[in-house]
């Protein structure tokens, strides 16, 4: 996971979007999905819907999770619960997180 986090951060720093991601478990055919996401300082995942239960485990850097009128800051080792409302994730410094989502089945 550490090597993957370093690689994703390197890719994010080179990308014009300032971000990079790689699914490490699951995918569209699974309810559970885990994705390593790297964001360069000042970049964000803009406000979006939550497809199900989700957590953000901060692996590197500092992030801010915004949603439902609140915000939560995370540093390495923190586990943030993603609100069920629309939310966004901002990188306060170059950061890498592990996003875990259990999609709500229809």
GROMACS .gro file of C-alpha atoms in nm:
model
  106
    1UNK     CA    1   0.000   0.000   0.000
    2UNK     CA    2   0.287   0.238   0.081
    3UNK     CA    3   0.449   0.181  -0.258
    4UNK     CA    4   0.115   0.226  -0.435
    5UNK     CA    5   0.053   0.551  -0.244
    6UNK     CA    6   0.394   0.685  -0.349
    7UNK     CA    7   0.331   0.588  -0.711
    8UNK     CA    8  -0.015   0.749  -0.721
    9UNK     CA    9   0.122   1.070  -0.568
   10UNK     CA   10   0.396   1.079  -0.831
   11UNK     CA   11   0.132   1.037  -1.104
   12UNK     CA   12  -0.089   1.306  -0.950
   13UNK     CA   13   0.199   1.553  -0.944
   14UNK     CA   14   0.248   1.498  -1.319
   15UNK     CA   15  -0.122   1.504  -1.411
   16UNK     CA   16  -0.284   1.829  -1.522
   17UNK     CA   17  -0.578   1.745  -1.295
   18UNK     CA   18  -0.350   1.714  -0.993
   19UNK     CA   19  -0.495   1.377  -0.902
   20UNK     CA   20  -0.458   1.007  -0.967
   21UNK     CA   21  -0.641   0.695  -0.853
   22UNK     CA   22  -0.617   0.317  -0.868
   23UNK     CA   23  -0.879   0.066  -0.755
   24UNK     CA   24  -0.708  -0.191  -0.535
   25UNK     CA   25  -1.011  -0.408  -0.464
   26UNK     CA   26  -1.352  -0.452  -0.617
   27UNK     CA   27  -1.497  -0.260  -0.903
   28UNK     CA   28  -1.828  -0.220  -1.078
   29UNK     CA   29  -1.920  -0.586  -1.034
   30UNK     CA   30  -1.869  -0.577  -0.653
   31UNK     CA   31  -2.052  -0.401  -0.371
   32UNK     CA   32  -1.721  -0.328  -0.191
   33UNK     CA   33  -1.466  -0.107  -0.363
   34UNK     CA   34  -1.135   0.028  -0.233
   35UNK     CA   35  -0.949   0.296  -0.424
   36UNK     CA   36  -0.620   0.473  -0.353
   37UNK     CA   37  -0.660   0.840  -0.444
   38UNK     CA   38  -0.376   1.093  -0.459
   39UNK     CA   39  -0.441   1.468  -0.466
   40UNK     CA   40  -0.187   1.747  -0.502
   41UNK     CA   41  -0.218   2.032  -0.248
   42UNK     CA   42  -0.500   2.269  -0.338
   43UNK     CA   43  -0.688   2.016  -0.554
   44UNK     CA   44  -1.014   1.848  -0.467
   45UNK     CA   45  -1.270   1.592  -0.560
   46UNK     CA   46  -1.560   1.829  -0.618
   47UNK     CA   47  -1.895   1.785  -0.450
   48UNK     CA   48  -2.063   1.459  -0.545
   49UNK     CA   49  -2.320   1.206  -0.422
   50UNK     CA   50  -2.228   0.917  -0.195
   51UNK     CA   51  -2.318   0.587  -0.365
   52UNK     CA   52  -2.333   0.404  -0.030
   53UNK     CA   53  -2.149   0.371   0.299
   54UNK     CA   54  -1.794   0.505   0.270
   55UNK     CA   55  -1.481   0.588   0.468
   56UNK     CA   56  -1.161   0.776   0.387
   57UNK     CA   57  -0.840   0.647   0.550
   58UNK     CA   58  -0.566   0.911   0.527
   59UNK     CA   59  -0.236   0.750   0.426
   60UNK     CA   60  -0.028   1.063   0.358
   61UNK     CA   61  -0.073   1.440   0.390
   62UNK     CA   62  -0.370   1.640   0.517
   63UNK     CA   63  -0.721   1.644   0.373
   64UNK     CA   64  -1.053   1.810   0.448
   65UNK     CA   65  -1.381   1.627   0.399
   66UNK     CA   66  -1.675   1.865   0.353
   67UNK     CA   67  -2.039   1.762   0.361
   68UNK     CA   68  -2.376   1.814   0.518
   69UNK     CA   69  -2.272   2.160   0.645
   70UNK     CA   70  -1.968   2.027   0.834
   71UNK     CA   71  -1.600   1.967   0.766
   72UNK     CA   72  -1.350   1.720   0.908
   73UNK     CA   73  -0.972   1.739   0.876
   74UNK     CA   74  -0.768   1.422   0.848
   75UNK     CA   75  -0.399   1.343   0.888
   76UNK     CA   76  -0.213   1.013   0.840
   77UNK     CA   77  -0.384   0.732   1.026
   78UNK     CA   78  -0.721   0.909   1.054
   79UNK     CA   79  -1.034   0.732   0.938
   80UNK     CA   80  -1.310   0.972   0.830
   81UNK     CA   81  -1.668   0.860   0.779
   82UNK     CA   82  -1.811   1.005   0.458
   83UNK     CA   83  -2.152   1.166   0.514
   84UNK     CA   84  -2.445   1.026   0.319
   85UNK     CA   85  -2.511   1.377   0.184
   86UNK     CA   86  -2.327   1.542  -0.106
   87UNK     CA   87  -1.964   1.593  -0.011
   88UNK     CA   88  -1.619   1.692  -0.138
   89UNK     CA   89  -1.259   1.608  -0.046
   90UNK     CA   90  -0.983   1.872  -0.055
   91UNK     CA   91  -0.606   1.824  -0.025
   92UNK     CA   92  -0.459   2.071   0.223
   93UNK     CA   93  -0.115   1.937   0.124
   94UNK     CA   94  -0.006   1.663  -0.117
   95UNK     CA   95  -0.216   1.371   0.007
   96UNK     CA   96  -0.308   1.008  -0.048
   97UNK     CA   97  -0.620   0.839   0.090
   98UNK     CA   98  -0.778   0.496   0.075
   99UNK     CA   99  -1.145   0.536  -0.012
  100UNK     CA  100  -1.361   0.239   0.087
  101UNK     CA  101  -1.717   0.231  -0.046
  102UNK     CA  102  -1.994  -0.022  -0.009
  103UNK     CA  103  -2.235   0.060  -0.289
  104UNK     CA  104  -2.601   0.048  -0.202
  105UNK     CA  105  -2.755  -0.235  -0.400
  106UNK     CA  106  -3.076  -0.156  -0.586
   0.00000   0.00000   0.00000
